[in-house]
Structures are given as structure tokens and as C-alpha cells.
mmCIF file with all atom_site columns, C-alpha atoms in Angstrom:
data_model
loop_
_atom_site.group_PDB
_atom_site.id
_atom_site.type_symbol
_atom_site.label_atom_id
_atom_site.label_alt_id
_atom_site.label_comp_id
_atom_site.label_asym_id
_atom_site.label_entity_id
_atom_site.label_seq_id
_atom_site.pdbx_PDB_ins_code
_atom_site.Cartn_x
_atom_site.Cartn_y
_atom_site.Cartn_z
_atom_site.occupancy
_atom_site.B_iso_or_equiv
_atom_site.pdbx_formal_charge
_atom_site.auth_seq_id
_atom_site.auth_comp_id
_atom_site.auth_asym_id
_atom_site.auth_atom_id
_atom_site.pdbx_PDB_model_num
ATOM 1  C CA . UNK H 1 1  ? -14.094 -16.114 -3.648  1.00 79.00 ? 1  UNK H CA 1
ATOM 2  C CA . UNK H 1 2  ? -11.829 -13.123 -3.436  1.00 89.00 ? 2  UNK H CA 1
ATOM 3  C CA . UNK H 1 3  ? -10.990 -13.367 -6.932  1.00 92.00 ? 3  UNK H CA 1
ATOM 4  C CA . UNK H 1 4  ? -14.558 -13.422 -7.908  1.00 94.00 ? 4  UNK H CA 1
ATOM 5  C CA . UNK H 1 5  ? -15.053 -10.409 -5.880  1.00 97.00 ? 5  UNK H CA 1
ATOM 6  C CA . UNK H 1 6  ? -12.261 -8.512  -6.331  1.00 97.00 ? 6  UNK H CA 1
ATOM 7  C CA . UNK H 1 7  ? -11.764 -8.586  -10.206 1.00 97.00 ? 7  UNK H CA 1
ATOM 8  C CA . UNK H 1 8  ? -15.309 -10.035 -11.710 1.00 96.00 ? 8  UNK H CA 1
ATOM 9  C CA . UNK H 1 9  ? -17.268 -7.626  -9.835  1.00 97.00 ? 9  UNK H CA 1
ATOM 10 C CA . UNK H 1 10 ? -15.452 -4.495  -8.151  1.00 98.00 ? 10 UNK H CA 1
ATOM 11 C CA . UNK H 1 11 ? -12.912 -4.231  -11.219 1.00 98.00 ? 11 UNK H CA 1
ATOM 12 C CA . UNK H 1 12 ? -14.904 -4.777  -14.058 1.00 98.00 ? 12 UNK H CA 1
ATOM 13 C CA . UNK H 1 13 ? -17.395 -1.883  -12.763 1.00 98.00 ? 13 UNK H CA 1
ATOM 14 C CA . UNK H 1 14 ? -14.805 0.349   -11.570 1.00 98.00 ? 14 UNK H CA 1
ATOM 15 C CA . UNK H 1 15 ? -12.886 -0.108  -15.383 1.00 98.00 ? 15 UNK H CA 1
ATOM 16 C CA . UNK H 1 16 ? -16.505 0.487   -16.891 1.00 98.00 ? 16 UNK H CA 1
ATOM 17 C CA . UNK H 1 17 ? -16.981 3.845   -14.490 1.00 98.00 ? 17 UNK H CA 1
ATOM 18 C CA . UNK H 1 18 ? -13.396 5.179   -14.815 1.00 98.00 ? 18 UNK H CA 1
ATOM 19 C CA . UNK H 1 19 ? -11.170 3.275   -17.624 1.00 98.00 ? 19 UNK H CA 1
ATOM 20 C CA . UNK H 1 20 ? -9.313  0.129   -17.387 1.00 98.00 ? 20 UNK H CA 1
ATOM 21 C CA . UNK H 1 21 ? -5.785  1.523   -15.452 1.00 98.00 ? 21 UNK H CA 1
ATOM 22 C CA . UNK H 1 22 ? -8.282  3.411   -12.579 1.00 98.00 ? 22 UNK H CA 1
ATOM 23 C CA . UNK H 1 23 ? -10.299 0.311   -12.427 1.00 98.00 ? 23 UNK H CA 1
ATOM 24 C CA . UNK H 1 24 ? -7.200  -1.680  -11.753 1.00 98.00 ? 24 UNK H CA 1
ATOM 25 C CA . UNK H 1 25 ? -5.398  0.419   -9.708  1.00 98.00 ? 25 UNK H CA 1
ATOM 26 C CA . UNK H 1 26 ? -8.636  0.754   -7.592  1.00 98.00 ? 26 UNK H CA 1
ATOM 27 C CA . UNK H 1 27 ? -9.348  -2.743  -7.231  1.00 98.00 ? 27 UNK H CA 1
ATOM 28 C CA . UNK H 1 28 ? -5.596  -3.644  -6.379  1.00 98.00 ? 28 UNK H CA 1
ATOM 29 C CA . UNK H 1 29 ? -5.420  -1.312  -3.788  1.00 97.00 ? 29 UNK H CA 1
ATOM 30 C CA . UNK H 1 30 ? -8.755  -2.144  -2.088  1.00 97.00 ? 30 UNK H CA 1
ATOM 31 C CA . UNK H 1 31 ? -7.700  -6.012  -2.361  1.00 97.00 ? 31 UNK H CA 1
ATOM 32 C CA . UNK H 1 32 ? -4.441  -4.995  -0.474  1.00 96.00 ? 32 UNK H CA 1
ATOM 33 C CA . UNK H 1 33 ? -6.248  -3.278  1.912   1.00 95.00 ? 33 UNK H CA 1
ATOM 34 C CA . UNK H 1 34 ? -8.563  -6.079  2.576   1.00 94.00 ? 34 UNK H CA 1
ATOM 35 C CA . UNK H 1 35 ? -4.951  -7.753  4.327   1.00 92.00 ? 35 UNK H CA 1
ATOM 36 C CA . UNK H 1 36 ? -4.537  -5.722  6.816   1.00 91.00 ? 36 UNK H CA 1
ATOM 37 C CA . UNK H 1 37 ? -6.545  -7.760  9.111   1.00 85.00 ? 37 UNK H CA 1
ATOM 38 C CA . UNK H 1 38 ? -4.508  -11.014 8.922   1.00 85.00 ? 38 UNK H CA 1
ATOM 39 C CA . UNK H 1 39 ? -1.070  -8.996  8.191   1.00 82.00 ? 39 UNK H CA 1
ATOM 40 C CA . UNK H 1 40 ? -1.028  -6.400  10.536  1.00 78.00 ? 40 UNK H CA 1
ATOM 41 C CA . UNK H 1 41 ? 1.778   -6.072  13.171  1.00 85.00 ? 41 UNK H CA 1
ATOM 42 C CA . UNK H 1 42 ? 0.086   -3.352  15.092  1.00 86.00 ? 42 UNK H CA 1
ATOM 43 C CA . UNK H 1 43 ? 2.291   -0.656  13.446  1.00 92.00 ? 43 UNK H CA 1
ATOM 44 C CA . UNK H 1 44 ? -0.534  1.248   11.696  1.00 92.00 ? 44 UNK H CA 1
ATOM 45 C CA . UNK H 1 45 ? 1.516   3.386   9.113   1.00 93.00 ? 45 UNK H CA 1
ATOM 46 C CA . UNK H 1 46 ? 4.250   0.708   8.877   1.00 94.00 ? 46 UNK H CA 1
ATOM 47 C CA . UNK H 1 47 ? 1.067   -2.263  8.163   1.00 94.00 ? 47 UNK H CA 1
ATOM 48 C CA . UNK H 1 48 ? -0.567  -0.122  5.802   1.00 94.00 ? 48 UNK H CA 1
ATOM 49 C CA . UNK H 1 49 ? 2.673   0.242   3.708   1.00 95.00 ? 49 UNK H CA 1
ATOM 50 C CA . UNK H 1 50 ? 3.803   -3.015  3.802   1.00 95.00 ? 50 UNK H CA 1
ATOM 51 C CA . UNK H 1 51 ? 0.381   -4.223  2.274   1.00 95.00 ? 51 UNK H CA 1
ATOM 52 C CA . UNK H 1 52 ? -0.013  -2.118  -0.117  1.00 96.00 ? 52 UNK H CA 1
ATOM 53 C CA . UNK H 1 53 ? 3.587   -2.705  -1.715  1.00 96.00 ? 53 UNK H CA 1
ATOM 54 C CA . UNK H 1 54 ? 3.272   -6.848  -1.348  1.00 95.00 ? 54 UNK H CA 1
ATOM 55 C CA . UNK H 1 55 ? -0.413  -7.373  -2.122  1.00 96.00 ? 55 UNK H CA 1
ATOM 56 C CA . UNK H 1 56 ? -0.984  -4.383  -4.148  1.00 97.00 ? 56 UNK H CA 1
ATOM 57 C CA . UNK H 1 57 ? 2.303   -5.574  -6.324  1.00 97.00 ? 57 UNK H CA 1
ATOM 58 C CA . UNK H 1 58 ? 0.390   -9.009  -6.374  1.00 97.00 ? 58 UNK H CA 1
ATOM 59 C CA . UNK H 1 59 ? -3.098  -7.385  -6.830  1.00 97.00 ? 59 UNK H CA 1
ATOM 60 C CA . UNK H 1 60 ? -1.729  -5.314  -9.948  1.00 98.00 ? 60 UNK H CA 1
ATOM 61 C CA . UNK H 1 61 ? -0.234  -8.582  -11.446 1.00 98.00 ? 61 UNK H CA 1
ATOM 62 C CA . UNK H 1 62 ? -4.032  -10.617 -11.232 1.00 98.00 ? 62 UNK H CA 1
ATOM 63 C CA . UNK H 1 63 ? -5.892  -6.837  -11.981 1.00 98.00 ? 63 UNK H CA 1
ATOM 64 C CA . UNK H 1 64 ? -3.634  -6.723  -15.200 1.00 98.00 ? 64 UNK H CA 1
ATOM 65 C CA . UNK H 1 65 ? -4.660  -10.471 -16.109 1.00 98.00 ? 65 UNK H CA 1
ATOM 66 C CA . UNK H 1 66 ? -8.038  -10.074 -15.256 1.00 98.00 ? 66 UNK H CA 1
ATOM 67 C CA . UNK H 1 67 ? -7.960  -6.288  -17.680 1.00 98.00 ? 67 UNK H CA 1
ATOM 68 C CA . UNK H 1 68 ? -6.572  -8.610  -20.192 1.00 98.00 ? 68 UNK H CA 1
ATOM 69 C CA . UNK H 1 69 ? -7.572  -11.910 -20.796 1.00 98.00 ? 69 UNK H CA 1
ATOM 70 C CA . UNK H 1 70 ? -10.833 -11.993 -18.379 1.00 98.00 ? 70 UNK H CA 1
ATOM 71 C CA . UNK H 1 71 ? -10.129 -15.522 -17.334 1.00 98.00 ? 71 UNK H CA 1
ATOM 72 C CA . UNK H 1 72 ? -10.927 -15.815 -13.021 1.00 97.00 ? 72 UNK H CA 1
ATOM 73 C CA . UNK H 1 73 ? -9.621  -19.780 -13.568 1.00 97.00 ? 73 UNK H CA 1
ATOM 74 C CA . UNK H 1 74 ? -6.085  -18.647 -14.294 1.00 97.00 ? 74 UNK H CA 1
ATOM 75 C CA . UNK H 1 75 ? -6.319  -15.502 -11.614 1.00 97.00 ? 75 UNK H CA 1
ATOM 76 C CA . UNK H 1 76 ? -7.700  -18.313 -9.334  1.00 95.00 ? 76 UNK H CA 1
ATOM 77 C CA . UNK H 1 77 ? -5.199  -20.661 -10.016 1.00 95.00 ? 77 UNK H CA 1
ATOM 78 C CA . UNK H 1 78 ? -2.124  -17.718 -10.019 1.00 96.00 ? 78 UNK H CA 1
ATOM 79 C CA . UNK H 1 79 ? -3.606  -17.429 -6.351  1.00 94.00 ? 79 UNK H CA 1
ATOM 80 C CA . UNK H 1 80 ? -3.245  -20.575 -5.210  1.00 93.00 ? 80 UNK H CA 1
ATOM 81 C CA . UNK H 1 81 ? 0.174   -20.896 -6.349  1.00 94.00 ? 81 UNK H CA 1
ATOM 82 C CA . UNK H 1 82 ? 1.364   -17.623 -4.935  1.00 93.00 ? 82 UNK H CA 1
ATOM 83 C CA . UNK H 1 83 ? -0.129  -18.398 -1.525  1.00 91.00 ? 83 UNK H CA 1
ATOM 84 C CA . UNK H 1 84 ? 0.889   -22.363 -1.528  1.00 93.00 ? 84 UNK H CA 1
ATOM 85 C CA . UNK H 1 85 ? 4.087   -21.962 -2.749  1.00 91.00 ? 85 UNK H CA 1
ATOM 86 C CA . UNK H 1 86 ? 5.313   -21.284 0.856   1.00 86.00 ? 86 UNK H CA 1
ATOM 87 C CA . UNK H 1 87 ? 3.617   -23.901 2.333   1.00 88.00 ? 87 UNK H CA 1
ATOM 88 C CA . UNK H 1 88 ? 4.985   -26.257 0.169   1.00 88.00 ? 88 UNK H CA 1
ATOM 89 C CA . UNK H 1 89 ? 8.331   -25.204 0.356   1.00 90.00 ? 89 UNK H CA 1
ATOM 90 C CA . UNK H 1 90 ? 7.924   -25.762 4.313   1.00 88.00 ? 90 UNK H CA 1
ATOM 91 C CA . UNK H 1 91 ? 6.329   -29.260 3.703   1.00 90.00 ? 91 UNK H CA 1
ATOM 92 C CA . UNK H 1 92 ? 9.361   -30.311 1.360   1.00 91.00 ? 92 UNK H CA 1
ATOM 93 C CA . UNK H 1 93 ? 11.803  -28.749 3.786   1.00 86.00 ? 93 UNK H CA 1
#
């Protein structure tokens, strides 16, 4: 549902209001932002940093798909990859 949110309906208006790089840059920042709830390590400056670089990198990557080929199953599916991959890793390991 993030996905859906994220780059169907907060990108796609924010790259019809203010071009497509704004509307992705935007969009990827407010997604990493939307982390700092379940990444936080109760160093403010130091949580807000981190998330930005690692889901903002990640948020660019699925805003730049989603400017591009406007496909949410492959940004969906890029998702559940990037956030399984660890898990499965552990569960092989």
C-alpha cells in the first residue's frame, strides 16, 4: 500500500505540479521520512540522516521506475525483494 501511496498518488501529482525530477525527489524524500518511526535509534539528527541516504537512495530507485515506466506491479514487486532479501538470507543461513 505504500507503493500505491507513495508513487500512484503523491508522485504523480507532485510531477504534474512541479516537473517529473521535483516530483520524484519530493516523493522519495517524504517516503524516507515516513521510516523514521520503525528506524529510529533515538539519535534525532543521526536517524534523520541515515533514512534519508538508505530509503531515499531506495525511494529514488522505485520514484525513477515509477517516472518511467508507470508500472506499481514491478515497484511492488522491487519492494518485496529489497525488504525480503534479508530475511531470506537469515532463513537460508
Amino acid at each position: 500500500m505504500r507503493e500505491l501511496f507513495y508513487r500512484r498518488w503523491l508522485q504523480t501529482r507532485l510531477e504534474a505540479l512541479l516537473g517529473a525530477w521535483p516530483g520524484v525527489g519530493l516523493a522519495s524524500l517524504a517516503f524516507a521520512l515516513m521510516h523514521l518511526g520503525s528506524h529510529g535509534s533515538g539519535r534525532p539528527l543521526l536517524d534523520v540522516a541515515t533514512v534519508i541516504v538508505v530509503q531515499g537512495t531506495f525511494g529514488l530507485f522505485v520514484g525513477v521506475m515509477w517516472m518511467r515506466y508507470r508500472n506499481l506491479t514491478a515497484i511492488i514487486v522491487t519492494h518485496l525483494i529489497v525488504n525480503g532479501w534479508g530475511v531470506a538470507v537469515a532463513l537460508l543461513t
